[in-house]
Short mmCIF file of C-alpha atoms in Angstrom, two decimals:
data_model
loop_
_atom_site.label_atom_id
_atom_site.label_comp_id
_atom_site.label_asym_id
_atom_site.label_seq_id
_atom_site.Cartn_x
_atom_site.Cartn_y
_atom_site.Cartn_z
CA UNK A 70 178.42 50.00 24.86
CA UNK A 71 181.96 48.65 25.59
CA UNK A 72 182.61 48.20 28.88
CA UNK A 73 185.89 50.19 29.69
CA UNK A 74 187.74 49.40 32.47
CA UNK A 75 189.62 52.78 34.11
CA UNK A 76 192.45 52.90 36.26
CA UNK A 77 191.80 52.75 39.72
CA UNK A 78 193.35 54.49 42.29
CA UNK A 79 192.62 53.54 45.74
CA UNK A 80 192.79 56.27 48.48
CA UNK A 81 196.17 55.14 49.70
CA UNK A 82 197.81 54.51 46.52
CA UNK A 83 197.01 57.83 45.36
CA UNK A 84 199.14 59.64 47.98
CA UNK A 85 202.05 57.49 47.12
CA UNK A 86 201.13 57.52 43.17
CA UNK A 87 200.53 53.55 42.80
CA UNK A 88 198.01 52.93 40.57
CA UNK A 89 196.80 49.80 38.90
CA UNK A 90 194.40 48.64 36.45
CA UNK A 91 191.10 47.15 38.09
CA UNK A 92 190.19 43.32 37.44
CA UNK A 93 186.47 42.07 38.06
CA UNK A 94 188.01 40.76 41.20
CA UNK A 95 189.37 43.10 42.80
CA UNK A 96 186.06 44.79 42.45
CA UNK A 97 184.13 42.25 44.17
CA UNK A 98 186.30 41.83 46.64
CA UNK A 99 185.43 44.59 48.29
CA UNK A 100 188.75 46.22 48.46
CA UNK A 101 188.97 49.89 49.07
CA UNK A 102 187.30 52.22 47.49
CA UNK A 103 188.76 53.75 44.55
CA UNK A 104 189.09 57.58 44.45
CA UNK A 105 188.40 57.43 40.90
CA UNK A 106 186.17 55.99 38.87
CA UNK A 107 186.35 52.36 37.85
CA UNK A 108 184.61 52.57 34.66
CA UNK A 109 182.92 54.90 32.22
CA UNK A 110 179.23 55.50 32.89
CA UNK A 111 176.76 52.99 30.22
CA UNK A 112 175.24 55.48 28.42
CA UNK A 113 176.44 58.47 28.64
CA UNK A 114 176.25 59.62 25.09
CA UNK A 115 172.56 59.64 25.54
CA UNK A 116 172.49 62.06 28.95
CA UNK A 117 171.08 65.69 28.64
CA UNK A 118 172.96 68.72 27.51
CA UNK A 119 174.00 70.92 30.46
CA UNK A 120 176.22 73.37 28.21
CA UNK A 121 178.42 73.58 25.59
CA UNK A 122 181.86 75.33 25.99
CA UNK A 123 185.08 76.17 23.64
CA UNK A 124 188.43 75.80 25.16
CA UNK A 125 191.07 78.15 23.25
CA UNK A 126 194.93 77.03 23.13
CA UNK A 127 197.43 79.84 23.10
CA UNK A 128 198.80 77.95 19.87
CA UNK A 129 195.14 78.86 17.82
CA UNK A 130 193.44 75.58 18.19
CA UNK A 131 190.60 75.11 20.06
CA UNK A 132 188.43 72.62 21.68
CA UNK A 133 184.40 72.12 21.10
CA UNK A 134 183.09 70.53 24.12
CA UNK A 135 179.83 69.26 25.30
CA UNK A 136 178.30 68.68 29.02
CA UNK A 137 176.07 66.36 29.54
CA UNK A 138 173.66 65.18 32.65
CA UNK A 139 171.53 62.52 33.80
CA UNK A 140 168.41 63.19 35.08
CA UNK A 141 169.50 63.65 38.40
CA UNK A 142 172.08 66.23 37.52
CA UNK A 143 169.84 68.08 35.59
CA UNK A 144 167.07 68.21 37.83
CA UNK A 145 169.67 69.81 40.43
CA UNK A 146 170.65 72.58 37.77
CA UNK A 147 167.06 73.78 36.69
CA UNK A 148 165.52 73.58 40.55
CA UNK A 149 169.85 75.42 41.21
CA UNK A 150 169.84 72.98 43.92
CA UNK A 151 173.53 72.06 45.81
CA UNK A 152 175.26 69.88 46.40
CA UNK A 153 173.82 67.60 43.67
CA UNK A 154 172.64 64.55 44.91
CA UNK A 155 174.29 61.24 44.81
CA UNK A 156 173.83 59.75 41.51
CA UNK A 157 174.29 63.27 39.73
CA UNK A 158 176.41 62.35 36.36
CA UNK A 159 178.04 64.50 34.31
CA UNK A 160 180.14 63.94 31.50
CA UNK A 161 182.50 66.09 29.42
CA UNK A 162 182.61 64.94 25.49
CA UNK A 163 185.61 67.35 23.95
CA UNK A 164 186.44 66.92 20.40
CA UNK A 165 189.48 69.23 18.19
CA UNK A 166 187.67 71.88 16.93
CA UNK A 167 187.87 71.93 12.66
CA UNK A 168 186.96 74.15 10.59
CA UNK A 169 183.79 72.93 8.10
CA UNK A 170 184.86 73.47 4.19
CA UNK A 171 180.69 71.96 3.52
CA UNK A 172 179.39 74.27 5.69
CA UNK A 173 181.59 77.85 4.73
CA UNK A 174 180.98 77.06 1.37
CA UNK A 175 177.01 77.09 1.83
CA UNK A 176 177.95 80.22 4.15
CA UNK A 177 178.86 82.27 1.54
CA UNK A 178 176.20 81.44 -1.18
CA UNK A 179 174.51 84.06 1.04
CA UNK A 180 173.90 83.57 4.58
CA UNK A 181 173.09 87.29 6.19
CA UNK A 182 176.80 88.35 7.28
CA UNK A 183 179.77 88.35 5.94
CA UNK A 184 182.91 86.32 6.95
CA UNK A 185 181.07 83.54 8.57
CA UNK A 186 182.86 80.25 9.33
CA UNK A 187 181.46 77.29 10.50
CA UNK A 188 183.95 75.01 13.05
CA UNK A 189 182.68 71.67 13.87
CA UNK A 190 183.82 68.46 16.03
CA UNK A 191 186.62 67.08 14.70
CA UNK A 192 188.27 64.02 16.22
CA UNK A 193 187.93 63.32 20.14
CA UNK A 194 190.02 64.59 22.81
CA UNK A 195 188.57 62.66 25.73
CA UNK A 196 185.93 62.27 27.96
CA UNK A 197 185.43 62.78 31.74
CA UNK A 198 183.23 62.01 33.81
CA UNK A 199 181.69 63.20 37.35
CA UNK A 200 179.89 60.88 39.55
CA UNK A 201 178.65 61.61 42.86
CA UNK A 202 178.63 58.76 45.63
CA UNK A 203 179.46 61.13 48.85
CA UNK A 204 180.37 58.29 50.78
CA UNK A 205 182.38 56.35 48.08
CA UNK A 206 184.43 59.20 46.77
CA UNK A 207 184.17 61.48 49.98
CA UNK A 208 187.80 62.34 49.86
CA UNK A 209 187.37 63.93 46.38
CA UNK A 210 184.21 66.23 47.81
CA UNK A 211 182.27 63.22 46.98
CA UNK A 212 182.78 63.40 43.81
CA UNK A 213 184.29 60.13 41.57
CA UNK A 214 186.38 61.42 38.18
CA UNK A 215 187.38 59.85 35.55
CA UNK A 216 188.95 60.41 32.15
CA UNK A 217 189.37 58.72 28.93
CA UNK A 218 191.47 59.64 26.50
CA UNK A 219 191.22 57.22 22.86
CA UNK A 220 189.90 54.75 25.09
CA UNK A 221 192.12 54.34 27.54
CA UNK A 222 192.25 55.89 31.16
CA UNK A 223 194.18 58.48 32.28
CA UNK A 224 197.23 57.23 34.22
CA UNK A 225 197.62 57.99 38.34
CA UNK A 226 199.48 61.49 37.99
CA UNK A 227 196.15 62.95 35.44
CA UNK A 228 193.76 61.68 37.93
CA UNK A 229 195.11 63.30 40.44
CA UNK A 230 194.83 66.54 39.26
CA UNK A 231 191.17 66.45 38.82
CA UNK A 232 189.98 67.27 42.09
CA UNK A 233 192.44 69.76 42.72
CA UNK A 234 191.67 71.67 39.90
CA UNK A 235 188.20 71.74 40.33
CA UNK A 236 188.54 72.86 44.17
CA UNK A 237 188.25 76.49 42.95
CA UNK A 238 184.43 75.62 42.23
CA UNK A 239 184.16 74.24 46.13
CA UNK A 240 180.91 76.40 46.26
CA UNK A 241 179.31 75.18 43.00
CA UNK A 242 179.86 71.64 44.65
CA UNK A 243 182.82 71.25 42.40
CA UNK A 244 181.23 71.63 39.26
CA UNK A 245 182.68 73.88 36.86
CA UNK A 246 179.38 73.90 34.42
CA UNK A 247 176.65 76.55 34.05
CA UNK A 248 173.27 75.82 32.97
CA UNK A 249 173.06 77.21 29.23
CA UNK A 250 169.71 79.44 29.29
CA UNK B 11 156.89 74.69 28.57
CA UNK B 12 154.99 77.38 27.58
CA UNK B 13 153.23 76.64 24.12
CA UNK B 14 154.48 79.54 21.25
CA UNK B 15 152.61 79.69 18.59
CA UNK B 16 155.08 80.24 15.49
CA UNK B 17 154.02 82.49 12.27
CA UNK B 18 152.55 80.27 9.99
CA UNK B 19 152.92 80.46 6.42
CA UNK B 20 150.54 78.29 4.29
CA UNK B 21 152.11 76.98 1.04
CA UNK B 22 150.33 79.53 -1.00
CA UNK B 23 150.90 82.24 1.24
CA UNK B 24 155.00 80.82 1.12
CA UNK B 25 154.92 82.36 -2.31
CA UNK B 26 153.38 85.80 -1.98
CA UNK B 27 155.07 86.05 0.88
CA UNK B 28 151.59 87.03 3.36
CA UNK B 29 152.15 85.51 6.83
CA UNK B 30 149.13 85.48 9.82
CA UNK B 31 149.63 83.89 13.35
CA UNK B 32 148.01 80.78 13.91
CA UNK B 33 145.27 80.81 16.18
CA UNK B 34 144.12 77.39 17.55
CA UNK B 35 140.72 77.82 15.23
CA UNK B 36 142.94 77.96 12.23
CA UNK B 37 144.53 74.70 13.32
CA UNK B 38 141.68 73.09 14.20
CA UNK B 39 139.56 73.71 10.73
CA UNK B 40 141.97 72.16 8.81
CA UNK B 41 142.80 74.58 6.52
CA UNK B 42 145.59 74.81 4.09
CA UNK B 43 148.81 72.48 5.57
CA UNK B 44 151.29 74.76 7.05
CA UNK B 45 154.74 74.99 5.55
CA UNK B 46 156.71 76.11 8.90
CA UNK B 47 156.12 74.73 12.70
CA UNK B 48 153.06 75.96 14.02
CA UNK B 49 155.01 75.69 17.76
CA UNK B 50 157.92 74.43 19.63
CA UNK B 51 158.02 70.93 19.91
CA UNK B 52 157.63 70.17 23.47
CA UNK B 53 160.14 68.94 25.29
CA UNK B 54 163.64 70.18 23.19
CA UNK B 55 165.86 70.88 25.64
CA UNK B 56 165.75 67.41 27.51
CA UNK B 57 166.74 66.09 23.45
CA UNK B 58 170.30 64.10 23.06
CA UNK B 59 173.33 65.30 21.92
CA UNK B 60 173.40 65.05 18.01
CA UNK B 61 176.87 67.30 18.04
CA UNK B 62 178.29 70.86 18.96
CA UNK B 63 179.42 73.93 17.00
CA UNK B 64 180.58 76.82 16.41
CA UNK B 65 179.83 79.99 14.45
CA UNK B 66 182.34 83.20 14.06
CA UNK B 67 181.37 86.15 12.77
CA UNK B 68 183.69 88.52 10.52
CA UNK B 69 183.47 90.71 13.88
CA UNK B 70 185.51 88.61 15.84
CA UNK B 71 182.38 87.42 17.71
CA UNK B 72 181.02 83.96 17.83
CA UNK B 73 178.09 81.71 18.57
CA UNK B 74 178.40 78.61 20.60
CA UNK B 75 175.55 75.94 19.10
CA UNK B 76 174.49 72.33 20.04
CA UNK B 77 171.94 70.23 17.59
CA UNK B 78 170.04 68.23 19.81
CA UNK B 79 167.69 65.20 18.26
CA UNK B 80 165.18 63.00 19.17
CA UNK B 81 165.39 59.32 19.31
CA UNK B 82 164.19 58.80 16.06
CA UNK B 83 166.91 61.55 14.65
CA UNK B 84 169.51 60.09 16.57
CA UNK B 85 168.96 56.38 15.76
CA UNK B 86 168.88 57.50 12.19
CA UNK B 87 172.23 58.94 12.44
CA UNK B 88 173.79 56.54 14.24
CA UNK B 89 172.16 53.84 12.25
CA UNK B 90 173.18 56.39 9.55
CA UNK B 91 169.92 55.89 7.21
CA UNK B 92 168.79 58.23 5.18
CA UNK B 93 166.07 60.06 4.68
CA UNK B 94 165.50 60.54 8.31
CA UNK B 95 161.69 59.09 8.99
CA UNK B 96 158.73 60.83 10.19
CA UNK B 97 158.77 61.57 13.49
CA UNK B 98 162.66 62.70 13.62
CA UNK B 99 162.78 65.82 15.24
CA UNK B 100 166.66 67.84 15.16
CA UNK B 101 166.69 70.96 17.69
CA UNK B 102 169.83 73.73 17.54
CA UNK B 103 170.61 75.96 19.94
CA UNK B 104 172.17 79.10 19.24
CA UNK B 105 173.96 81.17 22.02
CA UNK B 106 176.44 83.96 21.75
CA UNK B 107 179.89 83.00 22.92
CA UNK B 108 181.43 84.65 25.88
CA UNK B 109 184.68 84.64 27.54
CA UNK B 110 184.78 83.19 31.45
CA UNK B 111 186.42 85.09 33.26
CA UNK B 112 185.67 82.30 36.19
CA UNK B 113 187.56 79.45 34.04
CA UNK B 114 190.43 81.71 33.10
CA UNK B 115 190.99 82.49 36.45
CA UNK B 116 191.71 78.17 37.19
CA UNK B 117 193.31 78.09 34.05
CA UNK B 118 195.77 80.56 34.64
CA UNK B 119 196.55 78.55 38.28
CA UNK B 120 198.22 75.57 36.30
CA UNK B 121 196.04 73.85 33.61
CA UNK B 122 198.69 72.36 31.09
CA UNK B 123 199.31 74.78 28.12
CA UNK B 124 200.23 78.30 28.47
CA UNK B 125 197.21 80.90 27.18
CA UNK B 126 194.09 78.81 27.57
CA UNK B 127 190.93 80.68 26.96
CA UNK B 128 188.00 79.26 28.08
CA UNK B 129 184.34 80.50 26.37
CA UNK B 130 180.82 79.66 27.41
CA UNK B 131 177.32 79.93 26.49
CA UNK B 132 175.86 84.06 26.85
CA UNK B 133 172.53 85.08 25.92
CA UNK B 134 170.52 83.06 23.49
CA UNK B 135 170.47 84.20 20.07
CA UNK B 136 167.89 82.05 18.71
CA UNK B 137 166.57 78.44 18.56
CA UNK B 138 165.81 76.86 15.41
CA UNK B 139 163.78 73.32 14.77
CA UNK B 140 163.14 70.72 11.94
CA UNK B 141 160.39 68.37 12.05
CA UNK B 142 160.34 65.67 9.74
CA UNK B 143 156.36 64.65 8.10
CA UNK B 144 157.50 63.69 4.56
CA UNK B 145 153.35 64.19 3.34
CA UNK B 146 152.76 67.56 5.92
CA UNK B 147 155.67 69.60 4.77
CA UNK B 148 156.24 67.48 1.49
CA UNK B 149 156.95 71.08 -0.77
CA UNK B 150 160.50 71.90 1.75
CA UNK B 151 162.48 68.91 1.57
CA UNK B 152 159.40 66.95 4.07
CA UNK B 153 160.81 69.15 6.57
CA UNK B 154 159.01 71.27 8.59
CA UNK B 155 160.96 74.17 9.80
CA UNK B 156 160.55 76.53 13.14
CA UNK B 157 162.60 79.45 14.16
CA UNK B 158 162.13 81.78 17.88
CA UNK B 159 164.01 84.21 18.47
CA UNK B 160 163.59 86.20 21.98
CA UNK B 161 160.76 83.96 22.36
CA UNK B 162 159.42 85.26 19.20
CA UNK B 163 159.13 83.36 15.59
CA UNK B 164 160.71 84.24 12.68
CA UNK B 165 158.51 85.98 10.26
CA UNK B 166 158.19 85.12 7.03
CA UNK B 167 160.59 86.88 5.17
CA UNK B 168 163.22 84.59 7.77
CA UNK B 169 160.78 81.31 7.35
CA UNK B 170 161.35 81.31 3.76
CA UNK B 171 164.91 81.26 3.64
CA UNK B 172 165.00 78.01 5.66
CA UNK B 173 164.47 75.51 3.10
CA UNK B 174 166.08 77.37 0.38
CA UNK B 175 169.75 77.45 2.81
CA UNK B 176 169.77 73.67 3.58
CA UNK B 177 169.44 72.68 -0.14
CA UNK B 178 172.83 72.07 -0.60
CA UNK B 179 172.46 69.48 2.27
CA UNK B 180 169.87 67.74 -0.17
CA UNK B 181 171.97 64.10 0.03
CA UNK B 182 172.17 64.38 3.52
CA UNK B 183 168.55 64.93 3.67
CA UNK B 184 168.76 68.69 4.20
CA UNK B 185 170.28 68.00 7.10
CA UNK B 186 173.67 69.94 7.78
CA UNK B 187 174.99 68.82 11.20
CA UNK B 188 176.81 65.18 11.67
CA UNK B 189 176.84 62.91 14.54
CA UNK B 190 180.30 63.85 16.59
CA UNK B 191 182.14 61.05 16.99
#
């Protein structure tokens, strides 16, 4: 997979909104640690389903989105163990949801029901991603985020709204996500 | 995982329609090749993400769905060669859609976009499986095909209509779902 570098964030240049794009050295260098996450995790199209989920828009679109684990994650969700465990990794695939002309017309050559449509992914939205290093990212609840939106990174002010908004979940460790049964 | 032992419908029995429950003695005696999965295969829910979906009802409800594959499905479609080989195993899961009432609540706080709805996965409605042996289940397509539903297969009345709905998906290999992007 491409290797995608994000934009980091360090913890002081969040406050004051500075944010810059990470080179291989500044990496090694040791500098500080980035409240966000420095690049997408290698394989994430191939973790476990969590859930699925539909976001609505007031304007009639929608979203179809997929969560996804690693093995670590997932093993914290079926034994409903918290906080997950550093090197939990979830990732959120969201696509446009469209509607699927193949699939409504083989819909109504009979399926039981009537009125049944069939939406689908369309194009991509973005991605983000939840990595847990509770040292690393322990000003975020130890939780690194990152987004990617047609390939590129969010800029400073998006990824600084991710923690925030998932403080409501504080007792879920942050994680919005159910299990699906 | 609990082993299920799905209705099995021999290819002559397809045809008049008489379905028995498999008992490990039928399996073992090699009698007459069945037509439909003779159990779960093991393992589905730790699958990979083939895509997401959804279905709406004429009622105004919906079903939330994710078709899972195995790695032989899912090198297939991202290697996208068809017929998918032996081996390729394709998993959807089927759960009714409800609202969150949890997410909403977030949502409402300040997520960008007025009137954001967010839905998740409810009950399960069903689970339904294909199994590709071109030679085993040569008379539907060389697709072997499994329905439970409350834990409980689909008789035959529901078997039969399996391979006679994804005909129309004939040069796709009777395969309906793509790979989201």
């Amino acid at each position: 997979m491409k290797r995608i570098i994000l934009v980091l964030v360090t913890a002081a240049a969040a406050v004051g909104a500075v944010a810059y794009l990470a080179s291989a050295s500044d990496q090694a260098n040791g500098e500080a640690a980035p409240v966000f996450l420095s690049e997408i995790p290698k394989g994430y199209r191939d973790l476990k389903l969590i859930a699925v989920s539909r976001l609505s828009a007031g304007n009639g679109t929608s979203q179809l989105r997929a969560e996804l684990g690693n093995d670590i994650a997932i093993k914290a969700y079926r034994e409903r163990k918290l906080p997950f465990p550093d090197g939990a990794i979830i990732a959120a695939l969201h696509w446009n949801e469209v509607s699927s002309e193949e699939n409504n017309r083989v819909l109504a050559q009979g399926f039981p029901g009537a009125g049944i449509q069939s939406f689908v992914p369309g194009s991509g939205v973005n991605m983000q991603f939840m990595v847990k290093d509770s040292k690393r990212y322990a000003a975020t609840g130890g939780w690194g985020f990152g987004d990617v939106t047609n390939g590129k990174s969010g800029d400073a002010k998006l990824m600084q709204t991710c923690f925030a908004c998932h403080v409501p979940a504080k007792d879920r460790d942050y994680v919005f996500t159910h299990y699906a049964p």
